[in-house]
mmCIF file of C-alpha atoms in Angstrom:
data_model
loop_
_atom_site.group_PDB
_atom_site.id
_atom_site.type_symbol
_atom_site.label_atom_id
_atom_site.label_comp_id
_atom_site.label_asym_id
_atom_site.label_seq_id
_atom_site.Cartn_x
_atom_site.Cartn_y
_atom_site.Cartn_z
ATOM 1 C CA MET S 11 -0.162 -0.284 -0.162
ATOM 2 C CA ILE S 12 2.611 2.804 1.081
ATOM 3 C CA LEU S 13 4.738 2.009 -2.393
ATOM 4 C CA LEU S 14 2.053 2.332 -4.440
ATOM 5 C CA LEU S 15 0.943 5.439 -2.321
ATOM 6 C CA CYS S 16 4.999 6.752 -2.933
ATOM 7 C CA SER S 17 4.648 5.306 -7.199
ATOM 8 C CA GLY S 18 1.511 7.409 -7.770
ATOM 9 C CA SER S 19 2.962 10.256 -6.031
ATOM 10 C CA VAL S 20 6.379 10.247 -7.415
ATOM 11 C CA PHE S 21 4.149 9.845 -11.077
ATOM 12 C CA ALA S 22 2.146 12.743 -9.963
ATOM 13 C CA GLN S 23 5.337 14.637 -9.582
ATOM 14 C CA LYS S 24 6.798 13.929 -13.094
ATOM 15 C CA ALA S 25 3.011 14.791 -14.924
ATOM 16 C CA GLU S 26 3.233 18.069 -12.568
ATOM 17 C CA ARG S 27 6.789 19.257 -13.976
ATOM 18 C CA LYS S 28 6.288 17.827 -17.323
ATOM 19 C CA ASN S 29 3.701 20.037 -18.087
ATOM 20 C CA ILE S 30 5.570 23.056 -16.244
ATOM 21 C CA ARG S 31 8.802 22.515 -18.708
ATOM 22 C CA GLU S 32 6.225 22.495 -21.654
ATOM 23 C CA GLY S 33 4.505 25.604 -20.749
ATOM 24 C CA ASN S 34 8.015 27.415 -19.850
ATOM 25 C CA ASN S 35 9.284 26.500 -23.562
ATOM 26 C CA LEU S 36 5.500 27.483 -24.840
ATOM 27 C CA TYR S 37 5.484 30.711 -23.130
ATOM 28 C CA GLN S 38 9.313 31.528 -24.405
ATOM 29 C CA ASN S 39 8.476 31.552 -27.337
ATOM 30 C CA GLU S 40 5.623 33.719 -26.979
ATOM 31 C CA LYS S 41 2.370 30.638 -27.353
ATOM 32 C CA PHE S 42 0.909 32.590 -24.394
ATOM 33 C CA THR S 43 -2.619 30.672 -24.949
ATOM 34 C CA GLU S 44 -0.544 27.100 -25.086
ATOM 35 C CA ALA S 45 1.406 28.029 -21.709
ATOM 36 C CA GLU S 46 -1.813 29.112 -20.483
ATOM 37 C CA ILE S 47 -3.144 25.016 -20.997
ATOM 38 C CA ALA S 48 0.215 23.915 -20.068
ATOM 39 C CA TYR S 49 0.058 25.177 -16.445
ATOM 40 C CA ARG S 50 -3.296 24.362 -16.286
ATOM 41 C CA LYS S 51 -2.636 20.553 -16.730
ATOM 42 C CA SER S 52 0.093 20.586 -13.872
ATOM 43 C CA LEU S 53 -2.222 22.737 -11.600
ATOM 44 C CA GLU S 54 -4.663 19.765 -12.424
ATOM 45 C CA VAL S 55 -2.170 17.373 -10.772
ATOM 46 C CA ASN S 56 -1.320 19.610 -8.786
ATOM 47 C CA PRO S 57 -3.530 22.468 -7.776
ATOM 48 C CA ARG S 58 -1.072 24.020 -4.689
ATOM 49 C CA SER S 59 1.857 24.067 -6.829
ATOM 50 C CA SER S 60 3.138 28.003 -6.456
ATOM 51 C CA GLU S 61 5.370 27.548 -9.682
ATOM 52 C CA GLY S 62 2.504 26.552 -11.728
ATOM 53 C CA THR S 63 -0.009 29.248 -10.499
ATOM 54 C CA TYR S 64 3.085 31.650 -10.327
ATOM 55 C CA ASN S 65 3.146 30.705 -14.228
ATOM 56 C CA LEU S 66 -0.094 30.498 -15.269
ATOM 57 C CA GLY S 67 -0.467 33.911 -13.803
ATOM 58 C CA ASN S 68 2.460 35.451 -16.117
ATOM 59 C CA ALA S 69 0.868 33.732 -19.231
ATOM 60 C CA LEU S 70 -2.841 35.119 -18.120
ATOM 61 C CA TYR S 71 -1.273 38.668 -18.238
ATOM 62 C CA LYS S 72 0.322 38.204 -21.487
ATOM 63 C CA GLN S 73 -2.586 37.908 -23.265
ATOM 64 C CA LYS S 74 -4.450 40.661 -20.996
ATOM 65 C CA LYS S 75 -6.564 38.452 -19.412
ATOM 66 C CA PHE S 76 -5.694 41.036 -16.023
ATOM 67 C CA PRO S 77 -8.914 40.128 -14.144
ATOM 68 C CA GLU S 78 -7.828 36.212 -14.263
ATOM 69 C CA ALA S 79 -3.952 37.102 -13.666
ATOM 70 C CA ALA S 80 -4.821 38.702 -10.647
ATOM 71 C CA GLU S 81 -6.487 35.678 -9.490
ATOM 72 C CA GLN S 82 -3.550 33.819 -9.460
ATOM 73 C CA TYR S 83 -1.241 36.881 -7.844
ATOM 74 C CA GLN S 84 -3.518 36.976 -5.595
ATOM 75 C CA LEU S 85 -2.813 33.090 -5.078
ATOM 76 C CA ILE S 86 1.098 33.653 -4.813
ATOM 77 C CA ALA S 87 0.916 36.538 -2.834
ATOM 78 C CA GLY S 88 -0.921 34.434 0.862
ATOM 79 C CA GLN S 89 1.976 32.581 0.198
ATOM 80 C CA ALA S 90 4.178 35.241 0.798
ATOM 81 C CA GLU S 91 5.758 34.474 4.038
ATOM 82 C CA LYS S 92 7.327 31.757 2.918
ATOM 83 C CA MET S 93 8.590 32.734 -0.134
ATOM 84 C CA VAL S 94 10.149 35.393 0.948
ATOM 85 C CA GLU S 95 12.349 32.744 2.580
ATOM 86 C CA THR S 96 14.478 32.440 -0.180
ATOM 87 C CA PRO S 97 16.126 34.818 -2.872
ATOM 88 C CA GLU S 98 13.826 33.019 -5.644
ATOM 89 C CA GLY S 99 10.417 33.601 -3.995
ATOM 90 C CA LYS S 100 11.923 37.064 -3.452
ATOM 91 C CA ALA S 101 12.262 38.384 -6.968
ATOM 92 C CA ARG S 102 9.194 36.644 -8.124
ATOM 93 C CA LEU S 103 7.256 38.206 -5.375
ATOM 94 C CA ALA S 104 8.156 41.522 -6.549
ATOM 95 C CA GLU S 105 7.003 40.632 -9.868
ATOM 96 C CA ILE S 106 4.366 39.467 -8.798
ATOM 97 C CA PHE S 107 2.959 42.907 -6.815
ATOM 98 C CA HIS S 108 5.437 44.737 -9.901
ATOM 99 C CA ASN S 109 2.004 42.928 -12.301
ATOM 100 C CA ALA S 110 -0.537 43.452 -9.784
ATOM 101 C CA GLY S 111 0.628 47.309 -10.482
ATOM 102 C CA ASN S 112 0.225 47.011 -13.734
ATOM 103 C CA ILE S 113 -3.224 45.871 -13.778
ATOM 104 C CA GLY S 114 -4.219 47.900 -11.797
ATOM 105 C CA MET S 115 -2.922 50.826 -13.787
ATOM 106 C CA GLN S 116 -5.302 49.301 -16.746
ATOM 107 C CA ASN S 117 -8.356 49.579 -14.906
ATOM 108 C CA LYS S 118 -6.976 52.898 -14.076
ATOM 109 C CA GLU S 119 -6.963 51.911 -9.960
ATOM 110 C CA TYR S 120 -4.434 53.702 -9.382
ATOM 111 C CA ALA S 121 -4.539 53.942 -5.225
ATOM 112 C CA LYS S 122 -3.808 49.732 -5.786
ATOM 113 C CA SER S 123 -1.498 50.155 -7.612
ATOM 114 C CA VAL S 124 0.600 52.737 -6.206
ATOM 115 C CA GLU S 125 0.328 49.622 -3.517
ATOM 116 C CA ALA S 126 1.817 47.209 -4.661
ATOM 117 C CA TYR S 127 4.700 49.342 -6.745
ATOM 118 C CA LYS S 128 5.539 49.966 -3.510
ATOM 119 C CA GLN S 129 4.928 46.559 -2.394
ATOM 120 C CA SER S 130 7.115 45.618 -5.082
ATOM 121 C CA LEU S 131 9.680 47.748 -4.793
ATOM 122 C CA ARG S 132 10.432 47.029 -0.807
ATOM 123 C CA LEU S 133 11.189 43.054 -1.986
ATOM 124 C CA ASN S 134 12.854 45.105 -4.868
ATOM 125 C CA PRO S 135 14.575 48.182 -4.037
ATOM 126 C CA LYS S 136 17.034 48.290 -7.481
ATOM 127 C CA ASP S 137 13.992 47.500 -9.789
ATOM 128 C CA ASP S 138 13.877 50.918 -11.792
ATOM 129 C CA GLU S 139 11.253 50.363 -13.803
ATOM 130 C CA THR S 140 9.378 49.643 -10.694
ATOM 131 C CA ARG S 141 10.095 52.631 -9.393
ATOM 132 C CA TYR S 142 9.046 54.657 -12.591
ATOM 133 C CA ASN S 143 6.187 52.804 -12.373
ATOM 134 C CA LEU S 144 5.161 53.831 -8.813
ATOM 135 C CA ALA S 145 5.639 57.736 -9.450
ATOM 136 C CA LEU S 146 3.766 57.099 -12.477
ATOM 137 C CA ALA S 147 0.536 56.146 -10.909
ATOM 138 C CA GLN S 148 1.543 58.436 -7.802
ATOM 139 C CA LYS S 149 0.785 61.218 -10.116
ATOM 140 C CA LEU S 150 -2.353 59.579 -12.268
ATOM 141 C CA LEU S 151 -3.840 59.174 -8.886
ATOM 142 C CA GLN S 152 -3.578 62.986 -8.049
ATOM 143 C CA ASP S 153 -4.899 63.896 -11.208
ATOM 144 C CA GLN S 154 -7.615 61.491 -10.592
ATOM 145 C CA GLN S 155 -8.931 62.229 -7.069
ATOM 146 C CA ASN S 156 -8.252 66.440 -8.648
ATOM 147 C CA GLN S 157 -10.754 65.216 -11.772
ATOM 148 C CA GLN S 158 -13.346 63.190 -8.976
ATOM 149 C CA ASN S 159 -12.681 66.816 -6.643
ATOM 150 C CA GLU S 160 -13.775 69.437 -9.966
ATOM 151 C CA ASP S 161 -16.334 66.985 -10.435
ATOM 152 C CA GLN S 162 -18.022 66.150 -6.922
ATOM 153 C CA ASN S 163 -17.884 70.584 -6.802
ATOM 154 C CA GLN S 164 -19.387 70.858 -10.152
ATOM 155 C CA ASP S 165 -22.289 68.798 -8.786
ATOM 156 C CA GLN S 166 -22.481 69.912 -5.700
ATOM 157 C CA ASN S 167 -23.109 73.619 -7.828
ATOM 158 C CA GLU S 168 -25.455 72.110 -10.358
ATOM 159 C CA ASP S 169 -27.665 71.163 -7.424
ATOM 160 C CA LYS S 170 -27.472 74.566 -6.096
ATOM 161 C CA LYS S 171 -28.709 75.679 -8.944
ATOM 162 C CA GLU S 172 -31.905 73.578 -9.442
ATOM 163 C CA ASP S 173 -32.546 73.807 -5.430
ATOM 164 C CA GLN S 174 -32.148 77.476 -6.480
ATOM 165 C CA ASP S 175 -34.314 76.856 -9.503
ATOM 166 C CA LYS S 176 -36.724 75.711 -7.514
ATOM 167 C CA GLN S 177 -37.556 78.113 -4.892
ATOM 168 C CA ASP S 178 -37.580 80.111 -7.566
ATOM 169 C CA GLN S 179 -40.329 78.930 -9.485
ATOM 170 C CA GLN S 180 -42.164 78.167 -6.169
ATOM 171 C CA GLN S 181 -41.739 81.546 -5.466
ATOM 172 C CA GLN S 182 -43.126 82.528 -8.428
ATOM 173 C CA ASN S 183 -46.255 80.561 -8.120
ATOM 174 C CA GLN S 184 -46.949 81.607 -5.178
ATOM 175 C CA ASP S 185 -46.732 85.202 -6.133
ATOM 176 C CA GLN S 186 -48.826 84.464 -9.181
ATOM 177 C CA GLN S 187 -51.161 82.917 -6.491
ATOM 178 C CA GLN S 188 -50.851 85.448 -4.461
ATOM 179 C CA GLN S 189 -52.411 87.713 -7.359
ATOM 180 C CA GLN S 190 -54.944 85.692 -8.154
ATOM 181 C CA ASP S 191 -56.524 86.192 -4.800
ATOM 182 C CA ASP S 192 -55.290 89.147 -4.419
ATOM 183 C CA LYS S 193 -57.640 89.538 -7.805
ATOM 184 C CA LYS S 194 -60.216 87.677 -5.886
ATOM 185 C CA GLN S 195 -60.766 89.468 -3.289
ATOM 186 C CA ASP S 196 -60.871 92.820 -4.705
ATOM 187 C CA LYS S 197 -63.357 91.520 -6.906
ATOM 188 C CA THR S 198 -65.372 90.067 -3.837
ATOM 189 C CA GLN S 199 -64.642 92.955 -2.761
ATOM 190 C CA GLU S 200 -66.437 95.402 -5.295
ATOM 191 C CA GLN S 201 -69.328 93.188 -5.692
ATOM 192 C CA GLN S 202 -70.340 93.501 -2.026
ATOM 193 C CA GLN S 203 -69.839 97.284 -2.637
ATOM 194 C CA GLN S 204 -72.330 96.647 -5.973
ATOM 195 C CA ASN S 205 -74.430 95.043 -3.623
ATOM 196 C CA GLU S 206 -74.259 97.924 -1.049
ATOM 197 C CA GLN S 207 -75.046 100.576 -3.107
ATOM 198 C CA MET S 208 -77.697 98.535 -4.481
ATOM 199 C CA SER S 209 -79.451 98.351 -1.586
ATOM 200 C CA LYS S 210 -78.947 101.980 -0.333
ATOM 201 C CA ASP S 211 -80.438 103.109 -3.904
ATOM 202 C CA ASN S 212 -83.376 100.585 -3.403
ATOM 203 C CA ALA S 213 -84.206 101.831 0.507
ATOM 204 C CA GLN S 214 -84.176 105.336 -1.611
ATOM 205 C CA GLN S 215 -86.776 104.646 -3.797
ATOM 206 C CA MET S 216 -88.908 103.268 -1.755
ATOM 207 C CA LEU S 217 -88.615 105.856 0.647
ATOM 208 C CA ASP S 218 -88.631 108.260 -1.899
ATOM 209 C CA ALA S 219 -92.043 105.936 -2.954
ATOM 210 C CA PHE S 220 -93.364 106.240 0.334
ATOM 211 C CA LEU S 221 -93.180 110.342 0.458
ATOM 212 C CA GLN S 222 -93.884 110.730 -2.609
ATOM 213 C CA ASP S 223 -97.560 108.303 -1.911
ATOM 214 C CA GLU S 224 -98.248 110.269 0.986
ATOM 215 C CA LYS S 225 -98.128 113.548 -0.206
ATOM 216 C CA ASP S 226 -100.044 112.514 -3.264
ATOM 217 C CA THR S 227 -102.761 111.631 -0.445
ATOM 218 C CA GLN S 228 -102.663 114.715 1.706
ATOM 219 C CA GLU S 229 -102.571 116.408 -1.667
ATOM 220 C CA LYS S 230 -106.116 113.905 -2.009
ATOM 221 C CA VAL S 231 -106.821 114.838 1.388
ATOM 222 C CA LYS S 232 -106.600 118.852 0.800
ATOM 223 C CA LYS S 233 -108.511 118.525 -1.850
ATOM 224 C CA ALA S 234 -111.662 116.798 -0.785
ATOM 225 C CA GLN S 235 -111.284 119.062 2.288
ATOM 226 C CA ALA S 236 -111.719 121.942 -0.158
ATOM 227 C CA GLN S 237 -114.558 120.169 -2.236
ATOM 228 C CA GLN S 238 -116.770 119.697 1.115
ATOM 229 C CA GLN S 239 -115.956 123.700 2.203
ATOM 230 C CA GLN S 240 -116.740 125.043 -0.826
ATOM 231 C CA ARG S 241 -120.188 123.125 -0.983
ATOM 232 C CA ARG S 242 -120.695 124.149 2.190
ATOM 233 C CA ARG S 243 -120.896 127.864 0.988
ATOM 234 C CA THR S 244 -122.892 126.588 -1.693
ATOM 235 C CA ASP S 245 -125.671 125.586 0.908
ATOM 236 C CA LYS S 246 -125.431 128.966 3.108
ATOM 237 C CA GLU S 247 -125.266 130.661 0.129
ATOM 238 C CA TRP S 248 -129.359 128.888 -0.651
#
């Protein structure tokens, strides 16, 4: 049983190494798609292979499959404590952070790029290319932040203008409504005054009619009395 297990383990190691060597040859010949396939085969045999994961990340990076490459680099970065124990592992880790910074630049995630380049330089301070990329990422990050601030200020100004326009429109509507209310009130007051004047005129007309009737009645009475006195005088003369 032990012999069989050992034989299986040796066979797996040979298969892993064979696929990695094949992938490396394809990678050096810039056949990155074929190299990716070979590295994935090595990981099927040994999913924990740091070398297979690292090389797969590089093959994906060369094909501009940046999200997939970043995923592989993150797996390797999780083994950072172990990798920094050897010069080769330290150099690989520095390259991983360098490439991760480049991926961030492609996605305009400059803050992530700055941090990745700093990590790379901590591991390999003599890498001038990483130092240049760090300076560029810092500048682009500053420009991005300035643009975001300008956009934010512009949005705030537009919001203030929109609010002011709404307030002006509301005030205009209130003024128009007030004018309409004032006109209605003036019209109502005018109608009331007209009604009051008509009532006064009617009362005066009724009073005048009553006085006229009274006057006519008095004149009739006087006329009747005068006629009666005239008849009396005529009777006496007889």
